[in-house]
mmCIF file of C-alpha atoms in Angstrom:
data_model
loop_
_atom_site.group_PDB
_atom_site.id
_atom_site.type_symbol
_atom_site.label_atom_id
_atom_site.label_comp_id
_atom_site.label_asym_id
_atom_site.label_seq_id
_atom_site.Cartn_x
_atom_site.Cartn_y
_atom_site.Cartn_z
ATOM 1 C CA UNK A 864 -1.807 21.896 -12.858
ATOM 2 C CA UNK A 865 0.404 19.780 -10.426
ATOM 3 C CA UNK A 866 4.067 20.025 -10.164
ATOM 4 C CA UNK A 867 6.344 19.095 -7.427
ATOM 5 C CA UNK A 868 8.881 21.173 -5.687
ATOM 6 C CA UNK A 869 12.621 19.319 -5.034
ATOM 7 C CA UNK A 870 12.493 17.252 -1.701
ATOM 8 C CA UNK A 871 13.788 19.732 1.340
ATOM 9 C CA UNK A 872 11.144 22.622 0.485
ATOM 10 C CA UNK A 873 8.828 21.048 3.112
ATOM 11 C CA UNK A 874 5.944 21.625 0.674
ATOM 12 C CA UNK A 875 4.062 20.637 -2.586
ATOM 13 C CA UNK A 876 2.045 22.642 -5.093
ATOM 14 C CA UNK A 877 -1.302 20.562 -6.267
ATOM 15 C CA UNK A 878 -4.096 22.618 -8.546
ATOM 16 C CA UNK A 879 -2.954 25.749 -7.026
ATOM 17 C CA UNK A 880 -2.397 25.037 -3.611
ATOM 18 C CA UNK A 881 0.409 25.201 -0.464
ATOM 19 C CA UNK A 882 0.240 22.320 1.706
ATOM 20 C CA UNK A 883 2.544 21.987 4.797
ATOM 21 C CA UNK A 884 4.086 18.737 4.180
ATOM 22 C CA UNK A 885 5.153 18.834 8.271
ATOM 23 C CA UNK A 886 1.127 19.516 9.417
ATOM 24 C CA UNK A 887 -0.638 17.075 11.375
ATOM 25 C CA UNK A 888 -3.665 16.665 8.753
ATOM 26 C CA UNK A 889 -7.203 17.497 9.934
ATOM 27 C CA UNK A 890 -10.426 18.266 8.109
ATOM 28 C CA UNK A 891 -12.475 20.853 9.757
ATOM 29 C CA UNK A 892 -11.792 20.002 13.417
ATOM 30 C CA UNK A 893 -11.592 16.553 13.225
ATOM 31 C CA UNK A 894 -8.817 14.380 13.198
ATOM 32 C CA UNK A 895 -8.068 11.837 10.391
ATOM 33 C CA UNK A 896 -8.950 9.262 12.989
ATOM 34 C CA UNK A 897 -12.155 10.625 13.696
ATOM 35 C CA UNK A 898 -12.866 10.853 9.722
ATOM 36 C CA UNK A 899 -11.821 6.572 9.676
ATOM 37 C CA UNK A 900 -14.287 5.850 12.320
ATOM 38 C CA UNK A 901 -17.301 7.522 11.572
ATOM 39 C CA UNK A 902 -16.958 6.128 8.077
ATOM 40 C CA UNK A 903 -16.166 2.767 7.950
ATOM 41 C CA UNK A 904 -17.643 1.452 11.230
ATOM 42 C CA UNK A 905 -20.366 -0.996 11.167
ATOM 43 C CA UNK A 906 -19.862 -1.265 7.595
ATOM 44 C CA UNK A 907 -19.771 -4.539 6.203
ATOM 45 C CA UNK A 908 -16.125 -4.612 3.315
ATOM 46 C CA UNK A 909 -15.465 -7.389 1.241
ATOM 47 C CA UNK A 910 -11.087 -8.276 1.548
ATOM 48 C CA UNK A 911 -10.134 -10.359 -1.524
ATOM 49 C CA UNK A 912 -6.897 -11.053 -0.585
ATOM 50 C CA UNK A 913 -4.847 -14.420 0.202
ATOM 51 C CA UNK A 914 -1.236 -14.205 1.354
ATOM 52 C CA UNK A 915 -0.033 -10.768 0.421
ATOM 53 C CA UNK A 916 1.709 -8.229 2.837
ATOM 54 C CA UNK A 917 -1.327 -6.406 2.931
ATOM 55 C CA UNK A 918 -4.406 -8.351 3.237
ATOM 56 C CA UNK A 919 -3.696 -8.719 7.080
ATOM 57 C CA UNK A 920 -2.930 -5.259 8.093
ATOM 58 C CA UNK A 921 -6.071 -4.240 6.064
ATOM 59 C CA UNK A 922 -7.908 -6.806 7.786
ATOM 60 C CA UNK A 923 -6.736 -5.934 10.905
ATOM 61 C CA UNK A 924 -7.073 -2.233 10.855
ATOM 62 C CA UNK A 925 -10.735 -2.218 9.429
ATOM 63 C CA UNK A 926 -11.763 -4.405 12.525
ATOM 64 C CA UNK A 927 -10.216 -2.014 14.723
ATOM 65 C CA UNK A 928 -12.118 0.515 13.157
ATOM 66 C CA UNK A 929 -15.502 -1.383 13.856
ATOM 67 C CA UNK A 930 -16.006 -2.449 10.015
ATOM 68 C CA UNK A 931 -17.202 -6.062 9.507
ATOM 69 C CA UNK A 932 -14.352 -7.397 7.082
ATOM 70 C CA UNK A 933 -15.227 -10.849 5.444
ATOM 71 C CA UNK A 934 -12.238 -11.932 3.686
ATOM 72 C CA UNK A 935 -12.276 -14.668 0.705
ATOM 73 C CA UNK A 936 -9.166 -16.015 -1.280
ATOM 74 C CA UNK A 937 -8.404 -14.549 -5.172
ATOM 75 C CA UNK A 938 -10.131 -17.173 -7.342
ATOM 76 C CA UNK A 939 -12.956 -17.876 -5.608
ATOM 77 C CA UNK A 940 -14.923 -17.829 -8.641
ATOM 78 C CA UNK A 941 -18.337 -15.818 -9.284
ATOM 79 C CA UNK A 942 -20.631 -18.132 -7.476
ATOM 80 C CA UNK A 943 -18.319 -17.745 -4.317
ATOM 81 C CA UNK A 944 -18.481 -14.063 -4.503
ATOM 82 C CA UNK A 945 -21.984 -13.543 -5.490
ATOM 83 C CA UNK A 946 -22.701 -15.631 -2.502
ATOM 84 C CA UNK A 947 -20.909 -13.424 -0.219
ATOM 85 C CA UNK A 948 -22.233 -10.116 -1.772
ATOM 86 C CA UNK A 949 -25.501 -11.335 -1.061
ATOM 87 C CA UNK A 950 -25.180 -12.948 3.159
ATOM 88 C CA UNK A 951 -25.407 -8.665 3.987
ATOM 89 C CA UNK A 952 -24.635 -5.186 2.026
ATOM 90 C CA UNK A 953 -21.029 -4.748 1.233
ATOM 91 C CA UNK A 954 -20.271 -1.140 1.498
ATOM 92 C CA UNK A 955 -16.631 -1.443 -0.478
ATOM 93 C CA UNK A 956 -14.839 -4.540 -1.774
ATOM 94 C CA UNK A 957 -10.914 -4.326 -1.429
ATOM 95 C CA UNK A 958 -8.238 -5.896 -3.172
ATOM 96 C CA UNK A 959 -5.266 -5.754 -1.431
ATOM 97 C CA UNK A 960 -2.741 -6.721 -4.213
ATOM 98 C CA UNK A 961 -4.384 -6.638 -7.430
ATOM 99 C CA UNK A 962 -1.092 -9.418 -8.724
ATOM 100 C CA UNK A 963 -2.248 -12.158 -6.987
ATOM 101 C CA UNK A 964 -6.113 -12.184 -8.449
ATOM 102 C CA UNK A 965 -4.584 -14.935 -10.330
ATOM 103 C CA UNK A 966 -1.675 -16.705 -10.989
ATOM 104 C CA UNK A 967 -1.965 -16.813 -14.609
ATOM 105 C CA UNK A 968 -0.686 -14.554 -16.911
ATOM 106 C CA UNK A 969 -2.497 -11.602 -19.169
ATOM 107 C CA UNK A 970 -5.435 -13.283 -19.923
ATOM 108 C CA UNK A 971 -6.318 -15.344 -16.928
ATOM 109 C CA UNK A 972 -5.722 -12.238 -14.348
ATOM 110 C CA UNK A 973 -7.889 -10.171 -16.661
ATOM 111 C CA UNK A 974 -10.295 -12.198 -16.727
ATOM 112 C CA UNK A 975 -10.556 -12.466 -12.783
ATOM 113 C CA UNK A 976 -11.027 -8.626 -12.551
ATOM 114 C CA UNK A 977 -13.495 -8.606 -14.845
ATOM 115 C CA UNK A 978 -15.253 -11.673 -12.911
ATOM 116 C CA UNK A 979 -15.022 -9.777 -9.581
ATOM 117 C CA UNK A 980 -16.105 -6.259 -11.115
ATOM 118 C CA UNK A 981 -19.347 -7.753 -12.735
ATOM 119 C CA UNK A 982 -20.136 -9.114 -9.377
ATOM 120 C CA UNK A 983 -19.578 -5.808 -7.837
ATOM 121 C CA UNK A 984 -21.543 -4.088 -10.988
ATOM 122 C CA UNK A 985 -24.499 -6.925 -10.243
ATOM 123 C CA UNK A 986 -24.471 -6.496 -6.457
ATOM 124 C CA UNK A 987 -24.636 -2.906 -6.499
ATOM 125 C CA UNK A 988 -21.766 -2.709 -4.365
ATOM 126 C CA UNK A 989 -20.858 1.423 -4.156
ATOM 127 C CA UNK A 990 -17.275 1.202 -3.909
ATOM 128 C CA UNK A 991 -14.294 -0.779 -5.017
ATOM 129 C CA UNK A 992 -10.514 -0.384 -3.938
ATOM 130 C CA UNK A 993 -7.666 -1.813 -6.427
ATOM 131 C CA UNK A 994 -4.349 -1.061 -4.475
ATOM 132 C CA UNK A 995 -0.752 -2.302 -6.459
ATOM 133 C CA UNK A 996 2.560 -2.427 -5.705
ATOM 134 C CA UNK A 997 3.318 -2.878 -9.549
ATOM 135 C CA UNK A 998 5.879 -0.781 -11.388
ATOM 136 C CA UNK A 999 3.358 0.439 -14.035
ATOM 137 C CA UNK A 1000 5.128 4.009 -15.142
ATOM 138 C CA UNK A 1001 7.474 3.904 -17.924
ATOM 139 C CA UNK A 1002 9.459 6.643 -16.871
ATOM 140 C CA UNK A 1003 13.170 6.035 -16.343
ATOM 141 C CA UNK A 1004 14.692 5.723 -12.776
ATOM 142 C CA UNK A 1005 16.565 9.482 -13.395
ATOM 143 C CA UNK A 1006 12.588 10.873 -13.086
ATOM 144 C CA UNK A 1007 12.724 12.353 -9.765
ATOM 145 C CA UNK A 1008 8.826 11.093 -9.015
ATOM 146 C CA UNK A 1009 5.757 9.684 -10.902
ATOM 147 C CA UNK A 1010 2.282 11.130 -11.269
ATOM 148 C CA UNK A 1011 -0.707 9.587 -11.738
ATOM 149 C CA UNK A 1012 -0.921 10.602 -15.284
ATOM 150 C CA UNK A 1013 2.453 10.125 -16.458
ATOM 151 C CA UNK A 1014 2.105 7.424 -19.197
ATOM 152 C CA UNK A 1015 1.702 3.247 -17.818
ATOM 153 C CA UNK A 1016 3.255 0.632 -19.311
ATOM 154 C CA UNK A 1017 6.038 -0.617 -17.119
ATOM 155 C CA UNK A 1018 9.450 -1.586 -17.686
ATOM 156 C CA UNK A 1019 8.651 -5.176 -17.030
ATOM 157 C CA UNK A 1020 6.348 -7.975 -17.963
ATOM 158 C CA UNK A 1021 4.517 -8.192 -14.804
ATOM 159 C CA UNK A 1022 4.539 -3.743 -14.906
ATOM 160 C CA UNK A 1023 3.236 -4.332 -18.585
ATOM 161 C CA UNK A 1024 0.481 -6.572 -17.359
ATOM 162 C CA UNK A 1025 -0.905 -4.633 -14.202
ATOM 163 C CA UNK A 1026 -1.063 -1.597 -16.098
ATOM 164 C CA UNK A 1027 -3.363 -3.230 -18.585
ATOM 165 C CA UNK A 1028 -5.428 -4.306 -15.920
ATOM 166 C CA UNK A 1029 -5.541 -0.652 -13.975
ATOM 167 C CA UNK A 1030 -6.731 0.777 -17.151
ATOM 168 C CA UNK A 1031 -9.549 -2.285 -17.175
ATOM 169 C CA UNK A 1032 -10.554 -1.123 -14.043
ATOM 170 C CA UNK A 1033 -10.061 2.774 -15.009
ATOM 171 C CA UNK A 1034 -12.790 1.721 -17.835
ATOM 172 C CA UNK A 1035 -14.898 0.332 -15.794
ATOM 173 C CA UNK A 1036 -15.067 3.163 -12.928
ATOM 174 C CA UNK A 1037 -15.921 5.772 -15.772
ATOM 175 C CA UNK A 1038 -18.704 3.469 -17.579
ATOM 176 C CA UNK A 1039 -16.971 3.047 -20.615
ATOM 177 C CA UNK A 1040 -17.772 -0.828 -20.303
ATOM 178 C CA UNK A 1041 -21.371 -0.399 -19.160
ATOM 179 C CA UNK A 1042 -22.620 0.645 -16.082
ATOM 180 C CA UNK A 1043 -19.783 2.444 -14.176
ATOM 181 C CA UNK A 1044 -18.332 0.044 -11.298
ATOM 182 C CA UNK A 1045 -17.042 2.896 -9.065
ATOM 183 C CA UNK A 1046 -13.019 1.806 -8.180
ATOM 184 C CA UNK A 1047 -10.380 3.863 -6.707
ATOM 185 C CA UNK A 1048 -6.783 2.687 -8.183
ATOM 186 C CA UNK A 1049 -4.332 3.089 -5.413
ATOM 187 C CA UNK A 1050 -0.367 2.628 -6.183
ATOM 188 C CA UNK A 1051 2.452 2.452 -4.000
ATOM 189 C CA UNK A 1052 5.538 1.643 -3.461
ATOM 190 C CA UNK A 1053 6.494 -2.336 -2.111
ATOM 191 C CA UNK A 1054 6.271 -2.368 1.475
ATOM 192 C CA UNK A 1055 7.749 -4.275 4.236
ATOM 193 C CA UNK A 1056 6.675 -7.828 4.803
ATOM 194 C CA UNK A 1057 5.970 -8.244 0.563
ATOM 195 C CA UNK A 1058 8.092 -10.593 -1.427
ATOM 196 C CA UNK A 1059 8.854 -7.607 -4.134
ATOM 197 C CA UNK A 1060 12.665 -7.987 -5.104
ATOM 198 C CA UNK A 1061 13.340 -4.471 -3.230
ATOM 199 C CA UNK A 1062 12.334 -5.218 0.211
ATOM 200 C CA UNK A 1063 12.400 -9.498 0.833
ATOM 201 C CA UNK A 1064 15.790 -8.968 1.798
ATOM 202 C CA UNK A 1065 14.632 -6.794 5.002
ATOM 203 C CA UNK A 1066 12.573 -9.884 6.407
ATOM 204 C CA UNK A 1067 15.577 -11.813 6.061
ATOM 205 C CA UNK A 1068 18.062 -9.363 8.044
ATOM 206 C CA UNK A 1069 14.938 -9.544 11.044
ATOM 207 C CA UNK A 1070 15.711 -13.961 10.508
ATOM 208 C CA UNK A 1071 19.750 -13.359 10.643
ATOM 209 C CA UNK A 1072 19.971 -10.558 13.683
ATOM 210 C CA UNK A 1073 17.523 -13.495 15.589
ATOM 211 C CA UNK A 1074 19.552 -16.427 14.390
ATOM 212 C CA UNK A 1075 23.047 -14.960 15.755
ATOM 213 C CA UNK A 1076 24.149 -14.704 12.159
ATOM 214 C CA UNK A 1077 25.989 -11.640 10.092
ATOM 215 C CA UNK A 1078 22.978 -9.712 8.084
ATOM 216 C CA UNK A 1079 23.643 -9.922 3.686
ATOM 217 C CA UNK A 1080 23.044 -6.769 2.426
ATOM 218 C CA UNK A 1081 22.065 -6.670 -1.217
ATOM 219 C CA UNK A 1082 22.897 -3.234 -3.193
ATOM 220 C CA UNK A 1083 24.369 -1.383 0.644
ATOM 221 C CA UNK A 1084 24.473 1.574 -1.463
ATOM 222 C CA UNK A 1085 21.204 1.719 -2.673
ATOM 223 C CA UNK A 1086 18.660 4.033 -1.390
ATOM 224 C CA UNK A 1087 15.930 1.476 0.318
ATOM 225 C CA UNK A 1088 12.507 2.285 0.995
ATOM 226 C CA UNK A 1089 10.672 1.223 3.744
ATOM 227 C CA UNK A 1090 7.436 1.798 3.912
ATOM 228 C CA UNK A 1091 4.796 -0.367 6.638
ATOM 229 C CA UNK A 1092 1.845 -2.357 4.801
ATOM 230 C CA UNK A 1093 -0.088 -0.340 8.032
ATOM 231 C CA UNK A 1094 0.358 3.185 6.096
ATOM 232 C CA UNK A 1095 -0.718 1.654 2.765
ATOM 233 C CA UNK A 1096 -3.983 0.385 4.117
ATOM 234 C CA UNK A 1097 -4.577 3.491 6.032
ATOM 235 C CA UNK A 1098 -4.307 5.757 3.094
ATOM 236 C CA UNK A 1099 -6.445 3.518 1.089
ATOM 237 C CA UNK A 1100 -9.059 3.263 3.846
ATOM 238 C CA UNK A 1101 -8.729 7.669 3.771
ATOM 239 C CA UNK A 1102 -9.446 7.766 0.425
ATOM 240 C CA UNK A 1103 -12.318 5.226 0.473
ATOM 241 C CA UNK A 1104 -13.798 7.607 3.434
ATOM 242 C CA UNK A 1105 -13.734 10.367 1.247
ATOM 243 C CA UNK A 1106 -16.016 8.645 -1.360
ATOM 244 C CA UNK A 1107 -18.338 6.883 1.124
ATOM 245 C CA UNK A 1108 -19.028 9.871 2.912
ATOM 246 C CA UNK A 1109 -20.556 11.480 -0.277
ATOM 247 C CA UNK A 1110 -17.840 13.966 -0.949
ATOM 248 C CA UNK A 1111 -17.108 14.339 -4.751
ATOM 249 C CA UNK A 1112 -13.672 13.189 -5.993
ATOM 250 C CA UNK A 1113 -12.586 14.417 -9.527
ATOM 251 C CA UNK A 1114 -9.996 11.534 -9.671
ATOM 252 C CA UNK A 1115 -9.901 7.608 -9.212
ATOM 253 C CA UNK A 1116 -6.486 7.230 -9.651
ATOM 254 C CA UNK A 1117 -4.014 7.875 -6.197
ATOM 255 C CA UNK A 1118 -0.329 7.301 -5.853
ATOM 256 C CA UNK A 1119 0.966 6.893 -2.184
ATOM 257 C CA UNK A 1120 4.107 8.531 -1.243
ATOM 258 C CA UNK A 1121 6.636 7.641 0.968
ATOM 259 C CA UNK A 1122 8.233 10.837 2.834
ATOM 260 C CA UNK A 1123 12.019 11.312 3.774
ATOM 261 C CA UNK A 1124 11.782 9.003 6.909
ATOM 262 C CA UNK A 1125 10.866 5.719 5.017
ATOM 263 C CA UNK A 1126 13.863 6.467 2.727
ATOM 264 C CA UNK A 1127 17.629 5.115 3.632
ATOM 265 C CA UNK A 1128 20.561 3.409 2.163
ATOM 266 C CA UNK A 1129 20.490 -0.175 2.793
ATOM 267 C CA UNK A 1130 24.266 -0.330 4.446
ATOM 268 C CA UNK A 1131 22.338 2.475 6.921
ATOM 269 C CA UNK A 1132 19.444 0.814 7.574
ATOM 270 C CA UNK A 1133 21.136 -2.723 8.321
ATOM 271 C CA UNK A 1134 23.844 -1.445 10.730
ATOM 272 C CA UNK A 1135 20.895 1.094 12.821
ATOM 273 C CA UNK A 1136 18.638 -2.497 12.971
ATOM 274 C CA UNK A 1137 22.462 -4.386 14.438
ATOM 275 C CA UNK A 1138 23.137 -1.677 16.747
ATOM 276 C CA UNK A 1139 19.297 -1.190 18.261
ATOM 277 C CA UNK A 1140 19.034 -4.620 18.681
ATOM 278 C CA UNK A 1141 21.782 -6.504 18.911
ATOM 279 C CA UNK A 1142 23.324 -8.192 16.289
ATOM 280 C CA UNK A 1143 26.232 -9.305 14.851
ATOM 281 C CA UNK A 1144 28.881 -7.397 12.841
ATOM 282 C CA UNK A 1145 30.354 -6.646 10.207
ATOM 283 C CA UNK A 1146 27.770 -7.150 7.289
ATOM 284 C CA UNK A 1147 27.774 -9.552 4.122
ATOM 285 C CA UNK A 1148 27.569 -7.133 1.029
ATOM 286 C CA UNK A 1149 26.664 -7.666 -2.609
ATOM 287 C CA UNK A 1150 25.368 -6.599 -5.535
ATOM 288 C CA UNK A 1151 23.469 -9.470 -7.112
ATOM 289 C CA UNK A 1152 21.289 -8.481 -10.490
ATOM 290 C CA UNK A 1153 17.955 -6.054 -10.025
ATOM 291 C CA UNK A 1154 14.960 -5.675 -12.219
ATOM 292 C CA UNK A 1155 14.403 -2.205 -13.211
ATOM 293 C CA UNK A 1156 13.746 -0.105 -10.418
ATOM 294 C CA UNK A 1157 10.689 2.441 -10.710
ATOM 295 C CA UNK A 1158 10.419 6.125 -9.685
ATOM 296 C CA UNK A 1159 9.644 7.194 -6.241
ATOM 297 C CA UNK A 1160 5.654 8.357 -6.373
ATOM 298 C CA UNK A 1161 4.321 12.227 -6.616
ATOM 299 C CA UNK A 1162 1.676 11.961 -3.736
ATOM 300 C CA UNK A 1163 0.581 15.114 -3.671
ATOM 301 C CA UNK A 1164 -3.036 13.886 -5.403
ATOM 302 C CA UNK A 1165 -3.312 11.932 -2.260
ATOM 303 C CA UNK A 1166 -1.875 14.261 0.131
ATOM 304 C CA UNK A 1167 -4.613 16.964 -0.823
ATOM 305 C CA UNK A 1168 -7.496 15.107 -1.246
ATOM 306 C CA UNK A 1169 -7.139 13.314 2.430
ATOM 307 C CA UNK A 1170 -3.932 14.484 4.150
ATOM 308 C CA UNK A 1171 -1.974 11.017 3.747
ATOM 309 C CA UNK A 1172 1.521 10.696 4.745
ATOM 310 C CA UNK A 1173 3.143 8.237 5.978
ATOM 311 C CA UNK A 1174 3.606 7.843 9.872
ATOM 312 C CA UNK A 1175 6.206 5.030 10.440
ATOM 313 C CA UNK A 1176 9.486 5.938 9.602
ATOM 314 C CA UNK A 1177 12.167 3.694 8.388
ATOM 315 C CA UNK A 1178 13.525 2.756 11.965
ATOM 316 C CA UNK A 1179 10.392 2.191 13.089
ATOM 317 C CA UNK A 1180 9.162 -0.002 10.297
ATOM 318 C CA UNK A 1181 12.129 -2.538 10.340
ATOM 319 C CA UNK A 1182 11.932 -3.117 14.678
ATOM 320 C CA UNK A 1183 8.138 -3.934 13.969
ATOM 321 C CA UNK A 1184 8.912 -6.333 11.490
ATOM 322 C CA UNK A 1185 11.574 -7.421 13.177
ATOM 323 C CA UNK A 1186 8.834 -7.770 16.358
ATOM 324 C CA UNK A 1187 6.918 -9.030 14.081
ATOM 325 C CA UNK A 1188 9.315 -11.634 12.620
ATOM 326 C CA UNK A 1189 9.932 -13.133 16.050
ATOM 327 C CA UNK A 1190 6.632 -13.736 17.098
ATOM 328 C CA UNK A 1191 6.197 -15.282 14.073
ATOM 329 C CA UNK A 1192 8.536 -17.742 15.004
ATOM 330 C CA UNK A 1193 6.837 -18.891 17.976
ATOM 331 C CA UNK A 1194 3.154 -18.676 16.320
ATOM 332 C CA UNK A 1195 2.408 -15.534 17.857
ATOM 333 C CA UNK A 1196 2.381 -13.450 14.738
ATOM 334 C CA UNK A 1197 -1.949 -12.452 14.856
ATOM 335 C CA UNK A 1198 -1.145 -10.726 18.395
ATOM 336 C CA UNK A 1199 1.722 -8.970 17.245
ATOM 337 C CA UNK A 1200 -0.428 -7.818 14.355
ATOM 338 C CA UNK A 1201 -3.378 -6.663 16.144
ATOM 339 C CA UNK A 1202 -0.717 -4.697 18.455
ATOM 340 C CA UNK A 1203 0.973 -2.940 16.096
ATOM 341 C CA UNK A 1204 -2.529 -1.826 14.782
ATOM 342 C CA UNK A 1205 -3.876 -0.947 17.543
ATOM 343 C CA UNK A 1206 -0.661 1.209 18.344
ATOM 344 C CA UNK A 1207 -0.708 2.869 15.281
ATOM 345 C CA UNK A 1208 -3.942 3.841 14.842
ATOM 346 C CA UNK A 1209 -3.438 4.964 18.631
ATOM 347 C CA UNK A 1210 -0.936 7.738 17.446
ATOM 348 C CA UNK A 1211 -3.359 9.178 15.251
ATOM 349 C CA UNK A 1212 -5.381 10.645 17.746
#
């Protein structure tokens, strides 16, 4: 069984067993690091991914690891992809942000997984990694956290429609759709730098403190989370070592926490990003209309099977985008990028 124990313990029970939520995670003398390197260098991963938050950072992080990532735009059609498949072995085929396969609705995004999974299925690809910021639970926002087999749905159209195609996928990996098309599911919450309706304010606060002007804070009182695209495409990459290194994994599905450092009120985070660097007081505050917010995530599925946690706290994660945000103003943005990776991946060691 899995249950989680109230936030402040320090620890989580999964099938049985203690883990130190504080301890530096290492499997059998090696460091997570060394785990990323020996597994995906040299290998040759397929990124189908366009302009998400993600696509970038997982870009940039596999090349720092010494994979070959060739990256092609959702919608490329089969020919396109088969093409690809077949220049070199792919070793794992990532999608980023399963939403933007298409820009259809139900049936046209549907029918773009299924496109890209037959390819996989045909190029005997061994791994695929389907990684969503969707809200797909249907539990209420009083549920302390989500597991990854409370019951999907959503509370939304677009929650509704992702978790229709995570259960295509789900079908898929376990061969109930012919041949089995081996795919790791991996939610999280929205991250920095995505246009989700809970974080695009935080880009704008980086273009206000750097344009002299007062920072609008939607919902001050709301907890925020703030979690870097960097520590979503690290845990994916984890749990894709995991697999590719032969070991067996009972599950597909993963949920990525956030810990207590990427969470924060809003009013909080806004005035520690004004006073660190500069800008101008007091804030603009409002409460304009939400969608339904989802459940923090159980990670403890993740947490045992590779030691994830996140390493950027909240702080931490709004400078670099606010680094980020002003190189991108002067068309530096792919060196800030490959900096931030570098550093991060740095700290691991």
């Amino acid at each position: 069984g899995e249950r989680v124990i109230p936030p402040g313990s320090g620890q989580t029970i999964y099938a049985g067993h203690a883990i130190n939520m504080d301890t530096k995670p290492k499997e059998g003398g090696t460091t997570v690091l060394d785990k990323l390197l020996s597994t995906w260098r040299a290998r040759r991963v397929l990124i189908v991914g366009g302009k998400d938050a993600l696509t970038p950072w997982m870009n940039a992080i596999l090349s720092e690891l010494g994979a070959r990532p060739v990256c092609v735009t959702p919608g490329c059609g089969a020919e396109a992809l088969c093409r690809v498949m077949n220049d070199g072995r792919v070793s794992a085929v990532i999608i980023p942000a399963a939403h933007t396969l298409h820009e259809g609705g139900l049936e046209m995004q549907l029918s773009a997984l299924s496109t890209l999974l037959c390819e996989v299925r045909e190029a005997g690809v061994p791994l695929t990694i389907l990684c969503s910021d969707a809200s797909v639970y249907r539990a209420s926002e009083q549920v302390w956290y989500a597991r990854e087999e409370d019951p999907l749905g959503g509370r939304t159209r677009e929650g509704l429609i992702q978790s229709i195609l995570q259960l295509y996928a789900d079908g898929m990996s376990r061969g109930l759709l012919g041949d089995a098309v081996t795919t790791l599911i991996v939610r999280h919450m929205p991250c920095l730098f995505s246009d989700s309706p809970f974080t695009r304010q935080y880009a704008r606060w980086c273009r206000e403190l750097l344009a002299g002007e007062p920072l609008h804070v939607e919902h001050p009182g709301m907890q925020g989370i703030f979690m870097h695209p960097l520590d979503v495409a690290c845990g994916a990459l984890m749990l894709g070592a995991r697999f590719l290194s032969g070991e067996d994994m009972q599950e597909n599905v993963f949920n990525l926490s956030t810990g207590p450092d990427n969470l924060c009120a809003n009013r909080s985070a806004a005035l520690r990003l004004v006073n660190q660097h500069g800008g101008t007081r007091p804030l603009v505050e409002s409460e304009p209309p939400l969608p339904p917010r989802s459940p923090l995530l159980d990670g403890s599925r993740a947490r045992y099977t590779c030691g994830f946690r996140c390493r950027i706290s909240a702080g931490a994660a709004l400078s670099q985008l606010l680094e980020w945000t002003r190189a991108a103003q002067n068309g530096e943005e792919a060196q800030v990028l490959v900096h931030q990776t570098r550093a991060y991946l740095e700290r691991m060691r």
